[in-house]
PDB file of C-alpha atoms in Angstrom:
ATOM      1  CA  UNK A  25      -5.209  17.045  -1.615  1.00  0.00           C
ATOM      2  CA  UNK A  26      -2.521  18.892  -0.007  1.00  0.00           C
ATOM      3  CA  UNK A  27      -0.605  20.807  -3.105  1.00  0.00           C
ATOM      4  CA  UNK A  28       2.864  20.985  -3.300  1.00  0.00           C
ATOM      5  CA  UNK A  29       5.229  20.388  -1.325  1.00  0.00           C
ATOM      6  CA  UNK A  30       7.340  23.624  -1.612  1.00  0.00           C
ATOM      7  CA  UNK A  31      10.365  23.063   0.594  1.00  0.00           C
ATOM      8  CA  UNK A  32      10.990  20.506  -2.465  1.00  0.00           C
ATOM      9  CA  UNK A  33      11.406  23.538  -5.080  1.00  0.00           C
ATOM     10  CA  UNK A  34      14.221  25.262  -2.574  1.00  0.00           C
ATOM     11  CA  UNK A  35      16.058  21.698  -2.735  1.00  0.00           C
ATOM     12  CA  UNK A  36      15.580  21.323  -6.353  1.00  0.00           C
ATOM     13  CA  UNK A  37      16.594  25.087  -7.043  1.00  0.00           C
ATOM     14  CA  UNK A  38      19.554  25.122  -4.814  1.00  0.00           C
ATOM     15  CA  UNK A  39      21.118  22.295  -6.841  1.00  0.00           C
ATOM     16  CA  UNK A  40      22.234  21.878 -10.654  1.00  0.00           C
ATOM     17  CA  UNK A  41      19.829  18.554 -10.902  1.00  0.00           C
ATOM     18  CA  UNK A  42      17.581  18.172 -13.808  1.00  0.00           C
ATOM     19  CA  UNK A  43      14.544  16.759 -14.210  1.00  0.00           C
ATOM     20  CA  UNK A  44      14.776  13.358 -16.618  1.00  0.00           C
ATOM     21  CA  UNK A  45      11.359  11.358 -15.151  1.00  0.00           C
ATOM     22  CA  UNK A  46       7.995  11.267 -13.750  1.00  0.00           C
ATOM     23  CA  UNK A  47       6.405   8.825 -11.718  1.00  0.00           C
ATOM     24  CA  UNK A  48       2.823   8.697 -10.258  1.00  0.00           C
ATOM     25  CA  UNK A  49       2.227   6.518  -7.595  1.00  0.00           C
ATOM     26  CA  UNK A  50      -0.379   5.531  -5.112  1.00  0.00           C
ATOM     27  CA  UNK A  51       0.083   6.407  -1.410  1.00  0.00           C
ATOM     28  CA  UNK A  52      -0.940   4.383   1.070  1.00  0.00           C
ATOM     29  CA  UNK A  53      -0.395   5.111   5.074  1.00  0.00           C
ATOM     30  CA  UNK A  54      -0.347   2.932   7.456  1.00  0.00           C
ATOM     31  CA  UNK A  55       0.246   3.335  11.627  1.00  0.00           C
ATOM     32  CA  UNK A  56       3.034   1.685  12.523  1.00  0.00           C
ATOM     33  CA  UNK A  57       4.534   0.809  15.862  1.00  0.00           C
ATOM     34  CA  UNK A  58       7.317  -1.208  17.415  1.00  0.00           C
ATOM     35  CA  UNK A  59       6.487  -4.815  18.090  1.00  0.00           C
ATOM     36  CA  UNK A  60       3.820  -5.386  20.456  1.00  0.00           C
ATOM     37  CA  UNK A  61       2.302  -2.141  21.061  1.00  0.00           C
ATOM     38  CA  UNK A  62      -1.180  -1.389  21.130  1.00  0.00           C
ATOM     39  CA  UNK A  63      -3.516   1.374  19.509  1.00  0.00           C
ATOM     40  CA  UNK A  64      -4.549   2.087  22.864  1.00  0.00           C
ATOM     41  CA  UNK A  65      -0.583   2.635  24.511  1.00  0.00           C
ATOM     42  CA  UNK A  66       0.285   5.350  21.580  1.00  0.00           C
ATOM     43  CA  UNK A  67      -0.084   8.868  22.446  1.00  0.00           C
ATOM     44  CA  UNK A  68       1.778  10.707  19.658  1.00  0.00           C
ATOM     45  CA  UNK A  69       2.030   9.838  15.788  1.00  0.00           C
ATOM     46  CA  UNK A  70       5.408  11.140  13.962  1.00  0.00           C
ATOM     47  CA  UNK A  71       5.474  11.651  10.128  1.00  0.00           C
ATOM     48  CA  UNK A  72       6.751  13.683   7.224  1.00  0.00           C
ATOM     49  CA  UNK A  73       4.502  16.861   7.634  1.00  0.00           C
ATOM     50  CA  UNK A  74       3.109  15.710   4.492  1.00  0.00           C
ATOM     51  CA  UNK A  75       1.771  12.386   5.386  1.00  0.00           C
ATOM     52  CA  UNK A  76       0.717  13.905   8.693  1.00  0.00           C
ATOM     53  CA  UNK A  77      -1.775  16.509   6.637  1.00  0.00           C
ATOM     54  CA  UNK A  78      -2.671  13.358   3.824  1.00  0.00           C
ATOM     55  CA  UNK A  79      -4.031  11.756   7.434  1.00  0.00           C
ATOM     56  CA  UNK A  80      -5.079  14.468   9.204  1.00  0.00           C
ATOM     57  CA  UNK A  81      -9.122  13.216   9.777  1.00  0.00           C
ATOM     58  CA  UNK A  82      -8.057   9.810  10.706  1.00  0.00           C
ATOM     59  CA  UNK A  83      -5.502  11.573  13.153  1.00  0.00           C
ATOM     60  CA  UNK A  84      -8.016  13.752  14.678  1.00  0.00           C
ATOM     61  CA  UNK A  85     -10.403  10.366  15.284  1.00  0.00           C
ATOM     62  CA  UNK A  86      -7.295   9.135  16.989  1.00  0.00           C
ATOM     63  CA  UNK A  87      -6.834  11.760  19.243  1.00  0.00           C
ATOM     64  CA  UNK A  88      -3.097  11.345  19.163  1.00  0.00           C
ATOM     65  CA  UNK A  89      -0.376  14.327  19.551  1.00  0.00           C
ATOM     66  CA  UNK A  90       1.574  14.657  15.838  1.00  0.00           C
ATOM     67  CA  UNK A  91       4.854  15.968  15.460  1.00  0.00           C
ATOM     68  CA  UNK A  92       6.339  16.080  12.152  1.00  0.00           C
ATOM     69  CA  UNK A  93       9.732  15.158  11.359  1.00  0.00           C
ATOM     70  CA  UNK A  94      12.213  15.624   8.126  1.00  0.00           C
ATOM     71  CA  UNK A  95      11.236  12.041   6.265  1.00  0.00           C
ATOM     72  CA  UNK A  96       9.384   9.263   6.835  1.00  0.00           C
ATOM     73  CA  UNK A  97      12.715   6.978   6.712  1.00  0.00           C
ATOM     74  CA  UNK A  98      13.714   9.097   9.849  1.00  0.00           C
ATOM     75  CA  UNK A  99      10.559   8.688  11.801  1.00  0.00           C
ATOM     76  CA  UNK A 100      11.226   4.735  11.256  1.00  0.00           C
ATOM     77  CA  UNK A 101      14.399   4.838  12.656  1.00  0.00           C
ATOM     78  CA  UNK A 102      13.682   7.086  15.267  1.00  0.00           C
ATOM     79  CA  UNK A 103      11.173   4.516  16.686  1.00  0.00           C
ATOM     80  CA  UNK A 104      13.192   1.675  15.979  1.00  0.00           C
ATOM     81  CA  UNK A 105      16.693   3.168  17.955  1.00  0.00           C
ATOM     82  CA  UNK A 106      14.799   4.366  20.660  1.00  0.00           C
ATOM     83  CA  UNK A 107      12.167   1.797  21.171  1.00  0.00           C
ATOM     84  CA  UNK A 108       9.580   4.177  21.327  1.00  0.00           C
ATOM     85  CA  UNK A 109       6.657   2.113  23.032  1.00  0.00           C
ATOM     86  CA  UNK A 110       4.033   5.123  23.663  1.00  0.00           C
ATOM     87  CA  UNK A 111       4.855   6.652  20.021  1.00  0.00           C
ATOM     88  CA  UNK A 112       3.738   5.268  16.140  1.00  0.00           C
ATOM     89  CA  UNK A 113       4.612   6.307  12.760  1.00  0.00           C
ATOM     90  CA  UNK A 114       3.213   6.842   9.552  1.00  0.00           C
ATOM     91  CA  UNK A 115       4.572   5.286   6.631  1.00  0.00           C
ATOM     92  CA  UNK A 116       4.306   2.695   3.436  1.00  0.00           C
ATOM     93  CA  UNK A 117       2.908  -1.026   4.826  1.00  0.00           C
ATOM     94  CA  UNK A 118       6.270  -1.711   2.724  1.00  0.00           C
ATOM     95  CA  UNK A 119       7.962   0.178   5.884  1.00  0.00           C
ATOM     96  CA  UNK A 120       6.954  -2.366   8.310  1.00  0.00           C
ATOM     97  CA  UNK A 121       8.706  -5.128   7.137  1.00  0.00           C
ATOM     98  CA  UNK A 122      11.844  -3.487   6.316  1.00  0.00           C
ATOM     99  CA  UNK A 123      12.161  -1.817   9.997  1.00  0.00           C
ATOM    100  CA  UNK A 124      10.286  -4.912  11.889  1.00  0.00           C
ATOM    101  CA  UNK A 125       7.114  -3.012  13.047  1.00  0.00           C
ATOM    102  CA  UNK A 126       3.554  -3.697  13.832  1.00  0.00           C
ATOM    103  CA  UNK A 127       1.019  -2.022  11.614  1.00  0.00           C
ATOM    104  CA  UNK A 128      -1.913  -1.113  13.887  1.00  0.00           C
ATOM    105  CA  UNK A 129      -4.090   0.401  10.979  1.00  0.00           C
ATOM    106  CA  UNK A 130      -4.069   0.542   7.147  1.00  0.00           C
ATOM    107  CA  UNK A 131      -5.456   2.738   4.772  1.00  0.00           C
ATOM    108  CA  UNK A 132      -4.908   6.327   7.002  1.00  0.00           C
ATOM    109  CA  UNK A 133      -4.741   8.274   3.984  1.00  0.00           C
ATOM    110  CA  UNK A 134      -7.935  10.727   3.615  1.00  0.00           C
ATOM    111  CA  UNK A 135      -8.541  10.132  -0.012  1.00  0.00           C
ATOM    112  CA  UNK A 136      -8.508   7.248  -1.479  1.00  0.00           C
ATOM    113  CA  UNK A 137      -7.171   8.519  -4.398  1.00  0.00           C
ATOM    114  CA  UNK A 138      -4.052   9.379  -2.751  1.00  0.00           C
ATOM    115  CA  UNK A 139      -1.621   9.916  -5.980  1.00  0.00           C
ATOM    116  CA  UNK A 140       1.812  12.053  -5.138  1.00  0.00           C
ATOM    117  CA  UNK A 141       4.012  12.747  -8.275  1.00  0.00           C
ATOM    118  CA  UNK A 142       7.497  12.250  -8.193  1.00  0.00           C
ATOM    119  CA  UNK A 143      10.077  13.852 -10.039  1.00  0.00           C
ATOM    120  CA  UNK A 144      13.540  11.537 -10.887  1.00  0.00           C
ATOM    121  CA  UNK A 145      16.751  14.123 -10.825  1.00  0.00           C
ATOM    122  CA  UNK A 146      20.421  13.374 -12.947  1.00  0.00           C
ATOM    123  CA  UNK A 147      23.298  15.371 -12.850  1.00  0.00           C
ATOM    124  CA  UNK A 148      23.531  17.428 -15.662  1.00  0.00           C
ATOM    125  CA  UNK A 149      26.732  15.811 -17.176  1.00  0.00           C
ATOM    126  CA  UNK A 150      26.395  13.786 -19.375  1.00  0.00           C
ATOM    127  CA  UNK A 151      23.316  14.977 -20.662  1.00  0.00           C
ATOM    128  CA  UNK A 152      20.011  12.944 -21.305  1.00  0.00           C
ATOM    129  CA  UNK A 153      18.994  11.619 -24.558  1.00  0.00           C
ATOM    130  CA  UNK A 154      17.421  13.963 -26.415  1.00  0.00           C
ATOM    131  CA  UNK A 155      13.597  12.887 -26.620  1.00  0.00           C
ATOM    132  CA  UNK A 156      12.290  12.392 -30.097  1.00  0.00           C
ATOM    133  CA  UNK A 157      10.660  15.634 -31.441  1.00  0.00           C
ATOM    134  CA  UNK A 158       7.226  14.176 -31.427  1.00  0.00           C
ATOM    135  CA  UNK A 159       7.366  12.199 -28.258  1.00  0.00           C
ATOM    136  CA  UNK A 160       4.823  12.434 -25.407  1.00  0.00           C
ATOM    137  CA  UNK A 161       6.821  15.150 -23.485  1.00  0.00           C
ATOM    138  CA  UNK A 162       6.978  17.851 -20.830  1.00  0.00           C
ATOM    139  CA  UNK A 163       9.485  20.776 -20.136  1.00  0.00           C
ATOM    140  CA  UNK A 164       9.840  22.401 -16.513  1.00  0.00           C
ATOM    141  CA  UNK A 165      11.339  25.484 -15.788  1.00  0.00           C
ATOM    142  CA  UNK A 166      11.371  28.618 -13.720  1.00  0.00           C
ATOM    143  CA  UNK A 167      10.762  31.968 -14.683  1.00  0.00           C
ATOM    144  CA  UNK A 168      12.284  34.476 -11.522  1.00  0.00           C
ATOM    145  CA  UNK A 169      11.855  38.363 -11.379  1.00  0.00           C
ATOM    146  CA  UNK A 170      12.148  40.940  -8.741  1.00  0.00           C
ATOM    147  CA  UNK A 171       8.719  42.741  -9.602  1.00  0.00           C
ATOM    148  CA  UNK A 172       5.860  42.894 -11.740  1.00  0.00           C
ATOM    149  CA  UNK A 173       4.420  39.703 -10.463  1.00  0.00           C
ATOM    150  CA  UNK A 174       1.186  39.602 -12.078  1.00  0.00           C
ATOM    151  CA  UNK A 175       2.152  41.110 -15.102  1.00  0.00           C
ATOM    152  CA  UNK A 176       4.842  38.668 -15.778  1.00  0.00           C
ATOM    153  CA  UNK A 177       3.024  36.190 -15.025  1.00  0.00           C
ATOM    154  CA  UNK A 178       0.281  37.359 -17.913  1.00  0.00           C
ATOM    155  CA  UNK A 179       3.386  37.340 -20.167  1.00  0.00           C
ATOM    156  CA  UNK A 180       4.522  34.093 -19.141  1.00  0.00           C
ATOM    157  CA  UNK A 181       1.091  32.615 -20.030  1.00  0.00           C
ATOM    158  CA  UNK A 182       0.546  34.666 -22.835  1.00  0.00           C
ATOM    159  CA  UNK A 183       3.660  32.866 -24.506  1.00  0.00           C
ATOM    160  CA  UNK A 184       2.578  29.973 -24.247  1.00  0.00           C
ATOM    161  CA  UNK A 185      -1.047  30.652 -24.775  1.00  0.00           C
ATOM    162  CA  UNK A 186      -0.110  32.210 -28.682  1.00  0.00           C
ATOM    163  CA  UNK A 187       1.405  29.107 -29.681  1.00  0.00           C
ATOM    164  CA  UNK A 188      -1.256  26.357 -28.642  1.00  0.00           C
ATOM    165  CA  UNK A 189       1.211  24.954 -26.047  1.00  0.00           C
ATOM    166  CA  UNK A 190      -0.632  23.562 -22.915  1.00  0.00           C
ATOM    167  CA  UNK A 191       0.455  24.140 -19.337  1.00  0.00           C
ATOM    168  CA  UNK A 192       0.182  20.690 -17.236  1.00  0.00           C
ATOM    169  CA  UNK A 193       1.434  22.515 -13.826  1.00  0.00           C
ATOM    170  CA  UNK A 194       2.154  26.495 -13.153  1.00  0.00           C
ATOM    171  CA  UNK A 195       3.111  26.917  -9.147  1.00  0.00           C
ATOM    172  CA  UNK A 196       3.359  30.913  -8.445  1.00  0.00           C
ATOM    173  CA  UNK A 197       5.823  31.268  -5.524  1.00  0.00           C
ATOM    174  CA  UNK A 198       6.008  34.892  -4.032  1.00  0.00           C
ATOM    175  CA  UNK A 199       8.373  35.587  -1.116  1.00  0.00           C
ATOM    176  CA  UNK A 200       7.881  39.253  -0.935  1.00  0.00           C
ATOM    177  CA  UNK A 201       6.287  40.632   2.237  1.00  0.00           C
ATOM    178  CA  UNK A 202       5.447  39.595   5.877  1.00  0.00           C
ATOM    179  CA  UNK A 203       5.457  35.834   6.699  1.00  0.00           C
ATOM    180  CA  UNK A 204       2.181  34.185   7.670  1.00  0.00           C
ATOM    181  CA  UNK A 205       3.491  33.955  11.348  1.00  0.00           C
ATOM    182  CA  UNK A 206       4.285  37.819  11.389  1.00  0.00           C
ATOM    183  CA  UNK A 207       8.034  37.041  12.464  1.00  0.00           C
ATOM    184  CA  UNK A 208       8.867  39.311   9.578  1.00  0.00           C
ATOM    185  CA  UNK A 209       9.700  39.015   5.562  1.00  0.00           C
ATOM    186  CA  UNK A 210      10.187  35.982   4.246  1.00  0.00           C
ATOM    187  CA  UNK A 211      13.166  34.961   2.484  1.00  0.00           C
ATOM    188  CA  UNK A 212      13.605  34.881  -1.208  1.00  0.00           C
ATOM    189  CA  UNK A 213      14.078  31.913  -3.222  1.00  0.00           C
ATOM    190  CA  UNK A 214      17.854  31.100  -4.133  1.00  0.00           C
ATOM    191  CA  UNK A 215      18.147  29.702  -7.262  1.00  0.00           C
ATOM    192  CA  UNK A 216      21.399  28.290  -8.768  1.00  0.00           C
ATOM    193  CA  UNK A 217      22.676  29.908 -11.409  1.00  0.00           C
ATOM    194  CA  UNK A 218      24.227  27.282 -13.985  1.00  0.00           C
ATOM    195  CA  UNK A 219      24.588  29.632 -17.268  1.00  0.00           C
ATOM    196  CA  UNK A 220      27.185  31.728 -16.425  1.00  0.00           C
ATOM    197  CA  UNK A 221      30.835  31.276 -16.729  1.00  0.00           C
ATOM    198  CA  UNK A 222      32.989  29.828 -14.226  1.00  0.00           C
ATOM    199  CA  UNK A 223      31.073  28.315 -10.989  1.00  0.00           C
ATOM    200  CA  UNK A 224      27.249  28.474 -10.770  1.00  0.00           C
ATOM    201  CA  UNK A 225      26.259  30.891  -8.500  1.00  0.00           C
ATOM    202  CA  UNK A 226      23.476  31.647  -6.200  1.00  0.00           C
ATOM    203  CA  UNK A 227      20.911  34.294  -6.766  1.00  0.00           C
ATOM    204  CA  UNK A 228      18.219  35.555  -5.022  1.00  0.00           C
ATOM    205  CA  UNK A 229      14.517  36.432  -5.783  1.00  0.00           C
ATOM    206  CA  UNK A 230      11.336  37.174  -4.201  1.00  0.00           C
ATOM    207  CA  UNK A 231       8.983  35.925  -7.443  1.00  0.00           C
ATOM    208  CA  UNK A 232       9.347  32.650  -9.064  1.00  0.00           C
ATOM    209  CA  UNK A 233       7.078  30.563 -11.461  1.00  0.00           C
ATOM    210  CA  UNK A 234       7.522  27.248 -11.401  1.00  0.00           C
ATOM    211  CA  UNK A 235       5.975  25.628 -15.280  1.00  0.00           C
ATOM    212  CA  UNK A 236       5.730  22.362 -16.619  1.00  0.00           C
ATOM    213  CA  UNK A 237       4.320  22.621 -20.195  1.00  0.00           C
ATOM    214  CA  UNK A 238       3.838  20.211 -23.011  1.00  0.00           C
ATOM    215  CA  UNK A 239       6.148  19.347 -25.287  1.00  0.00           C
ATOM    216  CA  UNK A 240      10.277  18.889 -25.668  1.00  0.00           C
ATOM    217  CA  UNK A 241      12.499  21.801 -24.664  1.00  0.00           C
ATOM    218  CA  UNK A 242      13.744  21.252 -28.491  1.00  0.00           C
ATOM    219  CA  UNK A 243      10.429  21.502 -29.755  1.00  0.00           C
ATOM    220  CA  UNK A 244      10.193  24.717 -32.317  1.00  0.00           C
ATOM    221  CA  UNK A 245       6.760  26.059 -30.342  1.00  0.00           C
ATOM    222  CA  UNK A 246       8.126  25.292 -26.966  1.00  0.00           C
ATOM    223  CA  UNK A 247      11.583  26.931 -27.662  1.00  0.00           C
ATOM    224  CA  UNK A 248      10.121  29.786 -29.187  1.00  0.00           C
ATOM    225  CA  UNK A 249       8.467  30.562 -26.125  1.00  0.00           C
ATOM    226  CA  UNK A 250      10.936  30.076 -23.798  1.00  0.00           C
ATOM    227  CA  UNK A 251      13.253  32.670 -25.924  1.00  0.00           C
ATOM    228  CA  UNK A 252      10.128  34.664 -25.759  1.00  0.00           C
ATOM    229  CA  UNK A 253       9.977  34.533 -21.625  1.00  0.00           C
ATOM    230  CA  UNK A 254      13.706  35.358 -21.186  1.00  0.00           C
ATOM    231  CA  UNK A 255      13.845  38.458 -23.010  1.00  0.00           C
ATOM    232  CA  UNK A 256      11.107  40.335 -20.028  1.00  0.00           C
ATOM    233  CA  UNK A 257      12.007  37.820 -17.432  1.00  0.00           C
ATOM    234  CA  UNK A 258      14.757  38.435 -14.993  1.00  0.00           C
ATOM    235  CA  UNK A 259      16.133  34.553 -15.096  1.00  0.00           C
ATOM    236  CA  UNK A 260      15.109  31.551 -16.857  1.00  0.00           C
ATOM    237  CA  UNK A 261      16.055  28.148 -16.199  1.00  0.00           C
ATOM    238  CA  UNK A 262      15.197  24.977 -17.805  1.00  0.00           C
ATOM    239  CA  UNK A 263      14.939  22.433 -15.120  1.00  0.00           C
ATOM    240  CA  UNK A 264      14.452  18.857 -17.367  1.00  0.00           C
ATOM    241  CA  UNK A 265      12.759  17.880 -20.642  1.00  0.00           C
ATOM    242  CA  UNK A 266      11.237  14.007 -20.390  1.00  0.00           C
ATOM    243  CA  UNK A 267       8.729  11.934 -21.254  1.00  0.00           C
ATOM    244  CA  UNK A 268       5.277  12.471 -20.195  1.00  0.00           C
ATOM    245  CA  UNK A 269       3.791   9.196 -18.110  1.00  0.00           C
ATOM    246  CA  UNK A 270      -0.061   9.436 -16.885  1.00  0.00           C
ATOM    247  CA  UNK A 271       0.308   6.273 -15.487  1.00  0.00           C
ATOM    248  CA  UNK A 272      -0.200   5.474 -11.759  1.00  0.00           C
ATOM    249  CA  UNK A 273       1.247   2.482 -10.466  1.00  0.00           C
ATOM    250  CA  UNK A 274       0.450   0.617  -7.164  1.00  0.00           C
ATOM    251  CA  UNK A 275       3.495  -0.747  -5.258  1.00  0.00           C
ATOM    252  CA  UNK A 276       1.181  -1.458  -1.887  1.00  0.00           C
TER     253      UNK A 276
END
């Protein structure tokens, strides 16, 4: 539907998290207002800007303003706090009971087949169990460089590619040039630095891949390849090794 949801690599690049789960789940939206509010008295809808864009053709049947916001937890509360009678939100029919709201529509999402994946952090220390070697498993990373996007890239496949190991995501994130806006470059990515000595540090680039491939970070193939990447790629961090899970689960 929408794709990624970038602003999430900058918050899990900034940090030393690792990845240690997966979980698939169904998304569904509904409008959600404080008690005894009508469709008819709401005039603007606030939202993640994600759930806003997963609702966007319902929205523009509702000819309502939208204004995103940084979570759906905070659009909740900013309705509740202020009692917010010519405003709704969208969020989880869960949301509604835990906040006391109305729910003036259900089902807002676009697709049906709404499905968002979500990725379960850890701190690094102590370190996960080590998945057995032939376990159901996937390995993210990110591959950064300064230039030579494309052919890197090419590389980066091509290591894979030679040793029958399948790519289940590859996000190409290049922050080298003039923002879409044309209020000048954008930034690079900053990417925490956790293999060096003393305190992780912060380092800048303009290219990163972002790869989830098949397979245990301990796995021969898969940690061939990775050895492979780092010796043309600039930096090379392993974000989590865990067990791969296709299933989608309901909690509507």
């Amino acid at each position: 539907m929408e794709g990624t949801e970038l602003r999430n690599y900058d918050l899990l690049l900034w940090h030393g998290l690792v990845v240690v789960q997966e979980i698939n789940l169904f998304v569904h939206y509904c409008l959600l207002a404080m008690p005894g509010v009508r469709a008819a008295e709401v005039r603007r809808v606030i939202s993640h800007p994600m759930a806003l864009a997963h609702c966007g053709r319902a929205l523009a049947r509702l000819v309502m303003d939208c204004e995103p916001v940084e979570d759906t937890a905070g659009a909740m509360e900013m309705l509740r706090s202020n009692r917010m009678l010519d405003t709704a939100a969208i969020a989880s029919p869960r949301t509604a009971d835990l906040y006391g709201l109305d729910a003036l529509a259900h089902g807002l999402q676009d697709e049906s087949w709404n499905v968002t994946r979500f990725l379960l952090l850890s701190r690094p220390s102590p370190p996960p169990a080590a998945l057995p070697m032939d376990a159901d498993a996937k390995t993210s990373m990110v591959v950064a460089h300064h230039g030579g996007s494309m052919m890197v890239l090419l590389k980066v496949l091509s290591s894979f590619s030679s040793r029958n190991i399948n790519l289940t995501k590859l996000e190409v994130i290049n922050n080298e040039g003039t923002a879409a806006d044309g209020s000048g470059a954008r930034p690079p990515m900053m990417i925490l630095d956790t293999s060096a000595r003393g305190a992780p540090t912060l380092r800048a680039f303009p290219h990163v891949l972002y790869v989830d491939c098949e397979g245990a970070a301990h796995n021969p193939c898969v940690r061939e390849a990775i050895k492979e990447i780092e010796k043309f790629a600039m930096f090379v961090r392993v974000l989590g090794c865990y067990a791969a899970n296709s299933t989608v689960y309901d909690l509507q």
